[in-house]
Short mmCIF file of C-alpha atoms and ligand atoms in Angstrom, two decimals:
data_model
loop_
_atom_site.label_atom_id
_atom_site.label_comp_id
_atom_site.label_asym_id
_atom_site.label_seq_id
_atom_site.Cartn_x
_atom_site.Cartn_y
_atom_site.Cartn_z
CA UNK F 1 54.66 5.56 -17.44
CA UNK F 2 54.06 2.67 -19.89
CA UNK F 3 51.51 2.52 -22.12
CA UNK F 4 50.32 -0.72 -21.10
CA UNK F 5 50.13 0.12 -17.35
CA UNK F 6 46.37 -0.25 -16.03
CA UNK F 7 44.22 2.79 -14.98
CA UNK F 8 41.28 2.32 -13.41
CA UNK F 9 38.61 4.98 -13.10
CA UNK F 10 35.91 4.93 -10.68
CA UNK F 11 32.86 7.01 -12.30
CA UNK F 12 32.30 7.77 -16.20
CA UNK F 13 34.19 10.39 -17.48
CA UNK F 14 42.52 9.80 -22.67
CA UNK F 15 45.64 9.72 -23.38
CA UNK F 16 47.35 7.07 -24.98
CA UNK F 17 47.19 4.56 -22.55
CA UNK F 18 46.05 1.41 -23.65
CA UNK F 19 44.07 0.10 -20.81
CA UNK F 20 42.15 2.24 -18.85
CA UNK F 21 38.84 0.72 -17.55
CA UNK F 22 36.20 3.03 -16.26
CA UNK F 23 33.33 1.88 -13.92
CA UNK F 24 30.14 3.41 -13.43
CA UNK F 25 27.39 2.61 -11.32
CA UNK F 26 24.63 3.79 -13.00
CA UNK F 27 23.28 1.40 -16.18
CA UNK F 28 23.13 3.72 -18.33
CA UNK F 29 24.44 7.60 -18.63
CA UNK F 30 21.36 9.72 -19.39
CA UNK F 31 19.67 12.86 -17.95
CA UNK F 32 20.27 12.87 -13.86
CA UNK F 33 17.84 15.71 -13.13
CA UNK F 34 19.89 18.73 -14.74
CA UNK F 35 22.31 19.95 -17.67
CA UNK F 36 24.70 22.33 -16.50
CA UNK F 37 27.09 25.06 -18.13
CA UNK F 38 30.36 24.46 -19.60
CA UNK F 39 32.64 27.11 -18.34
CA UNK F 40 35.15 28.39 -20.64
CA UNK F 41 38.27 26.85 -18.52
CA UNK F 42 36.42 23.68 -19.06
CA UNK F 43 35.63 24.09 -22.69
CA UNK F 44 39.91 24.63 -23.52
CA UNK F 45 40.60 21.83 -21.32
CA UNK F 46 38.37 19.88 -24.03
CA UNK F 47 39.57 21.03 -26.96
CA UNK F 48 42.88 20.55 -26.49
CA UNK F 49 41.32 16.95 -25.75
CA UNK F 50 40.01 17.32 -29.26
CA UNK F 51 36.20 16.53 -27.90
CA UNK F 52 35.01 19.87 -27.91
CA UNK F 53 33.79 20.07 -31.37
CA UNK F 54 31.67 16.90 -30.98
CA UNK F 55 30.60 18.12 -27.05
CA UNK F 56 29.46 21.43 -29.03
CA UNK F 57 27.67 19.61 -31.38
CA UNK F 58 25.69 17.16 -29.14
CA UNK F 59 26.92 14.00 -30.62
CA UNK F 60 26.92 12.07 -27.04
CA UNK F 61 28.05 8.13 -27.62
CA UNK F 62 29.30 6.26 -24.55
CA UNK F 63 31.30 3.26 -25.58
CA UNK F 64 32.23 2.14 -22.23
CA UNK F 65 31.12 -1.16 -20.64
CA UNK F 66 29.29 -1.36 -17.68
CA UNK F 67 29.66 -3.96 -15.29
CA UNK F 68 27.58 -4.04 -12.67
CA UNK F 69 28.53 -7.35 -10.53
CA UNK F 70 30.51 -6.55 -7.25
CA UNK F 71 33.86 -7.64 -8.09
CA UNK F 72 38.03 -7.58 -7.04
CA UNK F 73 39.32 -5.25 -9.68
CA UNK F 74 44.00 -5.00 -9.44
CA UNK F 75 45.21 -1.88 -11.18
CA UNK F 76 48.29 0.30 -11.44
CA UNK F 77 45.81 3.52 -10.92
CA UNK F 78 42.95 4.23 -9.65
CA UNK F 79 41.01 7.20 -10.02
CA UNK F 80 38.16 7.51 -7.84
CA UNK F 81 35.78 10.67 -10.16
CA UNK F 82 33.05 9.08 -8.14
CA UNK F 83 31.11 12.43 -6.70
CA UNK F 84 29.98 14.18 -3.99
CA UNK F 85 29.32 10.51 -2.18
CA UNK F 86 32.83 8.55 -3.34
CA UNK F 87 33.05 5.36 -1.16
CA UNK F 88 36.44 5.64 -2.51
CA UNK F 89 37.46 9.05 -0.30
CA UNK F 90 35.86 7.19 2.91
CA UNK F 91 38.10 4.37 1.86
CA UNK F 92 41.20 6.55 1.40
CA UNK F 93 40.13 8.87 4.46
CA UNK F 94 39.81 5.70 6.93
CA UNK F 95 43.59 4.25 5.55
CA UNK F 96 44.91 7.64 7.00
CA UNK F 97 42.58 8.13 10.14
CA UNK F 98 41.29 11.27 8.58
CA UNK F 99 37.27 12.65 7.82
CA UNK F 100 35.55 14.16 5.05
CA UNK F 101 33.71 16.96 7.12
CA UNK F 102 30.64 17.49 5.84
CA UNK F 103 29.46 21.53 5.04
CA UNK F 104 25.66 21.54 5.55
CA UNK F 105 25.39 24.74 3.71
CA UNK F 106 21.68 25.07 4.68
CA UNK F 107 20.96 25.78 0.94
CA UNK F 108 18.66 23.26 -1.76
CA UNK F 109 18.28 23.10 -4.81
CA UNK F 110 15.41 22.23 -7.73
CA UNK F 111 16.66 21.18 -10.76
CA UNK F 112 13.98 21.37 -13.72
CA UNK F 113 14.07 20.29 -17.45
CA UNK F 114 10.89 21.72 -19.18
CA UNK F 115 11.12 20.48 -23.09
CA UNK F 116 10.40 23.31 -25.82
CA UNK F 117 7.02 21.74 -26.40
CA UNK F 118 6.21 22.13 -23.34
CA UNK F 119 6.71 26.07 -23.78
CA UNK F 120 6.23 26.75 -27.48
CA UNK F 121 2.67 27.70 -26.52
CA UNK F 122 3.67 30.47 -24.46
CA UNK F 123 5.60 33.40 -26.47
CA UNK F 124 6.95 34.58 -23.33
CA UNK F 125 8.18 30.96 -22.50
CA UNK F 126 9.30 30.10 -26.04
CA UNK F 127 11.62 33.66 -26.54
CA UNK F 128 13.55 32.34 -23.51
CA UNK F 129 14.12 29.18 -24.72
CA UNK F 130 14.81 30.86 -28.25
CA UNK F 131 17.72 32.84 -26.99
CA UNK F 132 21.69 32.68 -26.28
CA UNK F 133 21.00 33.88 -22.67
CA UNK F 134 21.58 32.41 -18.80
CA UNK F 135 18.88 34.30 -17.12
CA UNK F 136 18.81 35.31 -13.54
CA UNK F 137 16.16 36.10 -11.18
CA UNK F 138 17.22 37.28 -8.05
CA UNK F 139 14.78 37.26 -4.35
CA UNK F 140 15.82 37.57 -1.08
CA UNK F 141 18.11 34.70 -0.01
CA UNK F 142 16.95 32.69 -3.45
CA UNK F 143 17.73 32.78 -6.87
CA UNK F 144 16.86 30.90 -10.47
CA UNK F 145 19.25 30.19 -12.87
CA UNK F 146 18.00 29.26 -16.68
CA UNK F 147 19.33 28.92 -19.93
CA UNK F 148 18.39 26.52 -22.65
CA UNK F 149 20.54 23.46 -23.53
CA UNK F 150 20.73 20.59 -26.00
CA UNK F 151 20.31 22.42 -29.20
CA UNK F 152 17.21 24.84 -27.78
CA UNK F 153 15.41 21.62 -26.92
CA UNK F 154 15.23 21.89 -23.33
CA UNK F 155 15.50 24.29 -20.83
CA UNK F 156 17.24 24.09 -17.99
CA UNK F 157 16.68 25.47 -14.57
CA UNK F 158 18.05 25.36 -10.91
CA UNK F 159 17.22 27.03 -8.17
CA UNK F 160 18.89 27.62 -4.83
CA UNK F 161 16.58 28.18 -1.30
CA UNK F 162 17.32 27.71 2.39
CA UNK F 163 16.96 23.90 2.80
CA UNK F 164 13.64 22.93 4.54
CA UNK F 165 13.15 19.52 3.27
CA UNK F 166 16.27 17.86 4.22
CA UNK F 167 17.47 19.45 7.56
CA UNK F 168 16.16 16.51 9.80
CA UNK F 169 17.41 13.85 6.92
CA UNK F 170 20.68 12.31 7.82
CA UNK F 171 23.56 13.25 5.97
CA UNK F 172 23.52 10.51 3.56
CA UNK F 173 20.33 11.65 1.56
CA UNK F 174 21.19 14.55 -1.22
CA UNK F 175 18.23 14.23 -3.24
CA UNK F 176 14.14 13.94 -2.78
CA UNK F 177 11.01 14.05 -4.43
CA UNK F 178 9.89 17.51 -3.66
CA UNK F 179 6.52 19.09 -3.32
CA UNK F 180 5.19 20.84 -6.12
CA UNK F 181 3.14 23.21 -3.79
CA UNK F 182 6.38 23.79 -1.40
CA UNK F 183 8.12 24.80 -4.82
CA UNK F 184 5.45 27.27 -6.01
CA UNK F 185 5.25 28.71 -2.64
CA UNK F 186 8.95 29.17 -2.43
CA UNK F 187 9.03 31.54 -5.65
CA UNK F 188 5.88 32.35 -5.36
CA UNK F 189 6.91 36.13 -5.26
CA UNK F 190 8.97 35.86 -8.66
CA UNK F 191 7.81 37.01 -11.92
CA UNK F 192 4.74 35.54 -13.86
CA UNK F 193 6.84 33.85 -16.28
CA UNK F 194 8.42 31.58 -13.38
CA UNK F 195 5.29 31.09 -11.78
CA UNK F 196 4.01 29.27 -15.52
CA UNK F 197 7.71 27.58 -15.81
CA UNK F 198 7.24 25.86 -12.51
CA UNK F 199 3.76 24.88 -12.78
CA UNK F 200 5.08 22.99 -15.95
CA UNK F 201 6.43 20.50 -13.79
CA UNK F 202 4.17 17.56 -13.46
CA UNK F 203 3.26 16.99 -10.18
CA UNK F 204 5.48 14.04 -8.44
CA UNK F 205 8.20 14.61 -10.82
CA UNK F 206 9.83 17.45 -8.75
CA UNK F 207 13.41 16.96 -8.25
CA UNK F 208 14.92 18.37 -4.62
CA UNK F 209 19.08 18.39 -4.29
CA UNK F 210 20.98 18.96 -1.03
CA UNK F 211 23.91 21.25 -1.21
CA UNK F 212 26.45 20.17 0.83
CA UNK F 213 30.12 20.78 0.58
CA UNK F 214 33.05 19.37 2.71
CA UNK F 215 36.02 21.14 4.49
CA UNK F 216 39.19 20.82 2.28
CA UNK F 217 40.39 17.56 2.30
CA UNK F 218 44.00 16.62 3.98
CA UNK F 219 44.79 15.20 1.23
CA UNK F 220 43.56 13.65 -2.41
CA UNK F 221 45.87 10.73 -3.12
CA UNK F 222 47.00 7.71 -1.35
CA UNK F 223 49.52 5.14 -2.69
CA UNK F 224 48.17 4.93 -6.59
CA UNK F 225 45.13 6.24 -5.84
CA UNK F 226 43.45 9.86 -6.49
CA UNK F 227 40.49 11.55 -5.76
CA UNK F 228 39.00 13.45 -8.56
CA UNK F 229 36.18 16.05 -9.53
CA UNK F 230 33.09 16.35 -6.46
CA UNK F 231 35.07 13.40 -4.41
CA UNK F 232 36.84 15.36 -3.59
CA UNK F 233 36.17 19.52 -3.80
CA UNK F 234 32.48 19.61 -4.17
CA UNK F 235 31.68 22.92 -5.02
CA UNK F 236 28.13 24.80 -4.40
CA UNK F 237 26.66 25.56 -8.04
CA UNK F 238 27.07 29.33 -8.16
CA UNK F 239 30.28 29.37 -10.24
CA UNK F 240 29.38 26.82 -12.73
CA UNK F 241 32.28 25.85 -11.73
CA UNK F 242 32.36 21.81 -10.20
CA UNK F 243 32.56 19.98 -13.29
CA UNK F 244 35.02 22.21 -14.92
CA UNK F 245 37.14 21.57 -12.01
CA UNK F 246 36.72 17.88 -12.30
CA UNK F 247 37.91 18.35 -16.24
CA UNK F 248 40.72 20.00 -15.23
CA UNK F 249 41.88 17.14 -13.06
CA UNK F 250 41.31 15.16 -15.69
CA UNK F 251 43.60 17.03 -18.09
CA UNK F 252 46.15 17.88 -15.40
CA UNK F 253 46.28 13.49 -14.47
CA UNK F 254 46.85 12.68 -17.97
CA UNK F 255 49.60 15.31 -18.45
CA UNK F 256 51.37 13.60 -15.25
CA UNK F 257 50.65 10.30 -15.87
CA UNK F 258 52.15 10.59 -19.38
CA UNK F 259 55.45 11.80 -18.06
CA UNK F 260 55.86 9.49 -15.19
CA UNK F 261 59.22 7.57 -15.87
CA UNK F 262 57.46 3.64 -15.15
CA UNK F 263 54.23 1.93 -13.71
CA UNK F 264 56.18 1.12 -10.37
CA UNK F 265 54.12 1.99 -7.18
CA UNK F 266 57.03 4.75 -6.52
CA UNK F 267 56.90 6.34 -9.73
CA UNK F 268 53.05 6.78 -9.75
CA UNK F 269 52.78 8.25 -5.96
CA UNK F 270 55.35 11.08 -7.03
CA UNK F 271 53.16 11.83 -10.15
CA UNK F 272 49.76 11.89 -8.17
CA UNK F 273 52.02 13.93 -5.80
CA UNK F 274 52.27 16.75 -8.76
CA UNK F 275 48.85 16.15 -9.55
CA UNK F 276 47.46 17.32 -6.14
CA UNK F 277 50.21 19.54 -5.72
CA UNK F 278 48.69 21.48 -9.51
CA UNK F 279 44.97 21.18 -8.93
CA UNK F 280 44.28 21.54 -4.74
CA UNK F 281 45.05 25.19 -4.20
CA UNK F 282 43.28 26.30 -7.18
CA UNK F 283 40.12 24.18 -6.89
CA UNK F 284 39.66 24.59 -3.28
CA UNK F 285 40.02 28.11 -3.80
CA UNK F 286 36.79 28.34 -6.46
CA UNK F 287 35.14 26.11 -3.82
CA UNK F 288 35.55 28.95 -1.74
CA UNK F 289 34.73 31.41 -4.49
CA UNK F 290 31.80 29.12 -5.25
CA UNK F 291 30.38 29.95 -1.46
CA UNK F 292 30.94 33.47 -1.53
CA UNK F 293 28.97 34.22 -4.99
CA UNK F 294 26.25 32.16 -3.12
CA UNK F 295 26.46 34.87 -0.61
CA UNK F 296 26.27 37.23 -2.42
CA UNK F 297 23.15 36.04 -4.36
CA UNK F 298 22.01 35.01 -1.53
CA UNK F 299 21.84 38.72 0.18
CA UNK F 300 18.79 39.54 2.67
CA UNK F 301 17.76 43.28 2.88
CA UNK F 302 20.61 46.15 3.61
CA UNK F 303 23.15 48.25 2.44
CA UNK F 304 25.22 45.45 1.39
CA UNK F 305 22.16 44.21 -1.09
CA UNK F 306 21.95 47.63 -2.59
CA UNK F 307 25.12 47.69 -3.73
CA UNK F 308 25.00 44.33 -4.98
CA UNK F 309 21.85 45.28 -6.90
CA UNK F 310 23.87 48.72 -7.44
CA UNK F 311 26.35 46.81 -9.33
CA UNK F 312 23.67 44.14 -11.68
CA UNK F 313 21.81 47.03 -12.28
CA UNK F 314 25.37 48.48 -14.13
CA UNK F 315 26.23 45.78 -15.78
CA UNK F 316 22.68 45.67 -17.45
CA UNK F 317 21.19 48.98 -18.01
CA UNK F 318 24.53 50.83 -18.55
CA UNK F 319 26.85 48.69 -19.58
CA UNK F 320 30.25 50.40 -18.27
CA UNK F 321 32.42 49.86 -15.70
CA UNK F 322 31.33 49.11 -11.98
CA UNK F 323 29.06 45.97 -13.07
CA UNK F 324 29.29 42.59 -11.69
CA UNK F 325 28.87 39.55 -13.26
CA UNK F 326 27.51 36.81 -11.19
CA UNK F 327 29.33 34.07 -12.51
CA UNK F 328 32.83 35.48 -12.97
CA UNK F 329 35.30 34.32 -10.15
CA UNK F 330 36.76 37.51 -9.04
C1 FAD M 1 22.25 22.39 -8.88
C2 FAD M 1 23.61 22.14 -9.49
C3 FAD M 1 24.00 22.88 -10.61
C4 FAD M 1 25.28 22.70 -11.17
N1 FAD M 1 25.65 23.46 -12.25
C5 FAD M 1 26.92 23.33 -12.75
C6 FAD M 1 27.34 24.11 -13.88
O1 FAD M 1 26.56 24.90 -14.40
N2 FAD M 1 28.61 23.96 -14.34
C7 FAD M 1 29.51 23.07 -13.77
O2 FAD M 1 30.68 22.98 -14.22
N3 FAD M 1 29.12 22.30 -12.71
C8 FAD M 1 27.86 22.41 -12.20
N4 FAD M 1 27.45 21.63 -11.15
C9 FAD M 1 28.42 20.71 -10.54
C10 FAD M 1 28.63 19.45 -11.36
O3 FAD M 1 27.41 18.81 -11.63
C11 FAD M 1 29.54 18.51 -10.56
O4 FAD M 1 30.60 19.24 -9.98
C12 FAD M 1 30.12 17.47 -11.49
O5 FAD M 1 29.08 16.66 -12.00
C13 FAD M 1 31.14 16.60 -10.74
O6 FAD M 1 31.59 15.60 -11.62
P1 FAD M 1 32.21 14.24 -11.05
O7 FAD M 1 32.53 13.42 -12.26
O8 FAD M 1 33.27 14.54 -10.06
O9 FAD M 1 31.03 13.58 -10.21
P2 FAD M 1 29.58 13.09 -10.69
O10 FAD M 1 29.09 13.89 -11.83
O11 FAD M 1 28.77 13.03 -9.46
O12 FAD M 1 29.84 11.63 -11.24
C14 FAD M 1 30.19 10.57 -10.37
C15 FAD M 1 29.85 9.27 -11.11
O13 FAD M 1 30.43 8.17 -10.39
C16 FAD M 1 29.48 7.12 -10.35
N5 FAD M 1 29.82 6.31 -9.19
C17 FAD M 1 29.60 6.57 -7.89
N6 FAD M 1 30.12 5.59 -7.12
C18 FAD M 1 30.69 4.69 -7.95
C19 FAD M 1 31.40 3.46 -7.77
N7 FAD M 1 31.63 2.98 -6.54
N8 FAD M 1 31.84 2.81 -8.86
C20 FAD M 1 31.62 3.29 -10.10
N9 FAD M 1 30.96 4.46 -10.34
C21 FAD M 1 30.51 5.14 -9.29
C22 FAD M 1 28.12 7.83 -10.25
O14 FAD M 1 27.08 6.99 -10.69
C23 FAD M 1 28.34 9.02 -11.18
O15 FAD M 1 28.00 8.74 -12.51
C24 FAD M 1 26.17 21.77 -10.59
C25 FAD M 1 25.77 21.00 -9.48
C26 FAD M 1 24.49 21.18 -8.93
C27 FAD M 1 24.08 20.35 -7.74
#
């Protein structure tokens, strides 16, 4: 494709096109709620971007403008990277008379950022912030996830629960100011140290997501344009594995886009075409993956828990084959 031809990205996320415009809705890119962790698939798909280094060190600067006045935008491209909620996918769905069906997976989230001075006064608190470790505590049907980011400055935890707070919402709402007490008494049969993490969190400041997923999509492209990232194969969290897919999208579009022959309407559809035909298999499969670690995390009382546990227990007191790492897609 020429060099000159005009992408147009829908949601902030290169390749030696000279005019690709990216929009974004929110004013300015800071902390939404959570960090999250950069699977290794997604970390090679960066450095052979050349950003990793710089992602690795922290050095964050968005040079991007930000327009914010509706407007009639022509392009080439358009790639739609914008989430779980893209107006774009309705847009695309509607032109083909298809839906987005909408998973409720009956599971929330909390999403927590407690800064190190926050827990430097608790040795406890401080050697978990201190360490190279993603720590997991398991209950029935919940789990925490922690593990400190942005150079040991803050640490960062999620937690997944059977959704109380949103079931009567409609569909629309995927985030709500949660009650601290409703949070306590969720965990409030995990360790001591979780008990002090989550009364760190100021009351009225805590953070509630929605979980949903959708069916797989008929399709992700239309004409010139593509779906991308949680527009279009929202995972659930327990892979780590939703924005790594959406970087591999992003490496797989560029690779196409580069080797299609012109900018003509024709030429672009067949390249999308190879783009979907790459990424849809694979990413709908680690959505599935996604839901079955959940599962298994997830486990009530039974046989099938003690096996689980059977397996954890391996991997961390012996160290030898017949462990199970949470995280790893099998
Ligand atoms: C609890 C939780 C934990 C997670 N942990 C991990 C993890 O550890 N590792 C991992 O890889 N993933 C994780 N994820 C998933 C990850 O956050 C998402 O998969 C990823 O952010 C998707 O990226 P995206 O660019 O497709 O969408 P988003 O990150 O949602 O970005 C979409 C952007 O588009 C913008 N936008 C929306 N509409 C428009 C519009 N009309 N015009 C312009 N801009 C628009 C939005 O403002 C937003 O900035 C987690 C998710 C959750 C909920």
């Amino acid at each position: 494709m020429e060099k000159s031809a005009k992408i147009v990205i829908a949601g902030a996320a290169k390749k030696g096109f000279t005019s690709i415009d990216v929009y974004e809705t929110a004013s300015n890119l800071g902390f939404v709620g959570a960090g999250i962790q950069l699977a290794p698939n997604m970390a090679r798909v960066l450095d052979r971007l050349g950003v990793w280094e710089d992602i690795a060190r922290e050095a964050v600067e968005c040079r991007e403008t930000s327009i914010r006045q509706p407007q009639t935008l022509t392009a080439d491209v358009l790639l739609a990277a914008d989430g779980i909620k893209s107006n774009v996918r309705s847009a695309l769905l509607k032109e083909i008379n298809a839906d987005a069906t909408i998973v409720d997976t009956q599971q929330a989230a909390y999403r927590i950022m407690l800064k190190r001075s926050e827990m430097e006064h608790d040795p406890e608190l401080l050697a978990l912030i201190d360490n190279e470790i993603v720590t997991r505590w398991i209950g029935e049907k919940r789990h925490i996830i922690a593990y400190p980011v942005s150079s040991k400055t803050i640490y960062n935890i999620s937690t997944a629960q059977p959704d109380k707070n949103f079931a009567a919402a409609p569909s629309a709402t995927y985030t709500t100011k949660g009650s601290k007490k409703a949070m306590m008494d969720t965990f409030s049969d995990f360790c001591p140290k979780i008990q002090r993490m989550l009364d760190l969190v100021p009351e009225g400041e805590v953070c509630e997501w929605k979980l949903r997923v959708h069916a797989p999509l008929p399709t992700w492209i239309h004409g010139s344009v593509a779906l991308v990232g949680d527009s279009c194969h929202p995972p659930l969290p327990h892979l780590a594995q939703g924005a790594a897919q959406a970087i591999e999208d992003a490496a797989v579009l560029a690779e196409v886009l580069d080797l299609c022959p012109s900018s003509n309407a024709e030429d672009i559809n067949k390249s999308l075409r190879v783009y979907e035909k790459v990424r849809k298999e694979r990413a709908e499969t680690l959505v599935e993956l996604a839901a079955e670690n959940g599962r298994d995390l997830h486990l009530g009382q039974g046989k099938a828990k003690e096996e689980r546990d059977r397996k954890f227990a391996a991997l961390k007191y012996e160290k030898k084959e017949g462990g199970a790492v949470p995280d790893k897609a099998k």
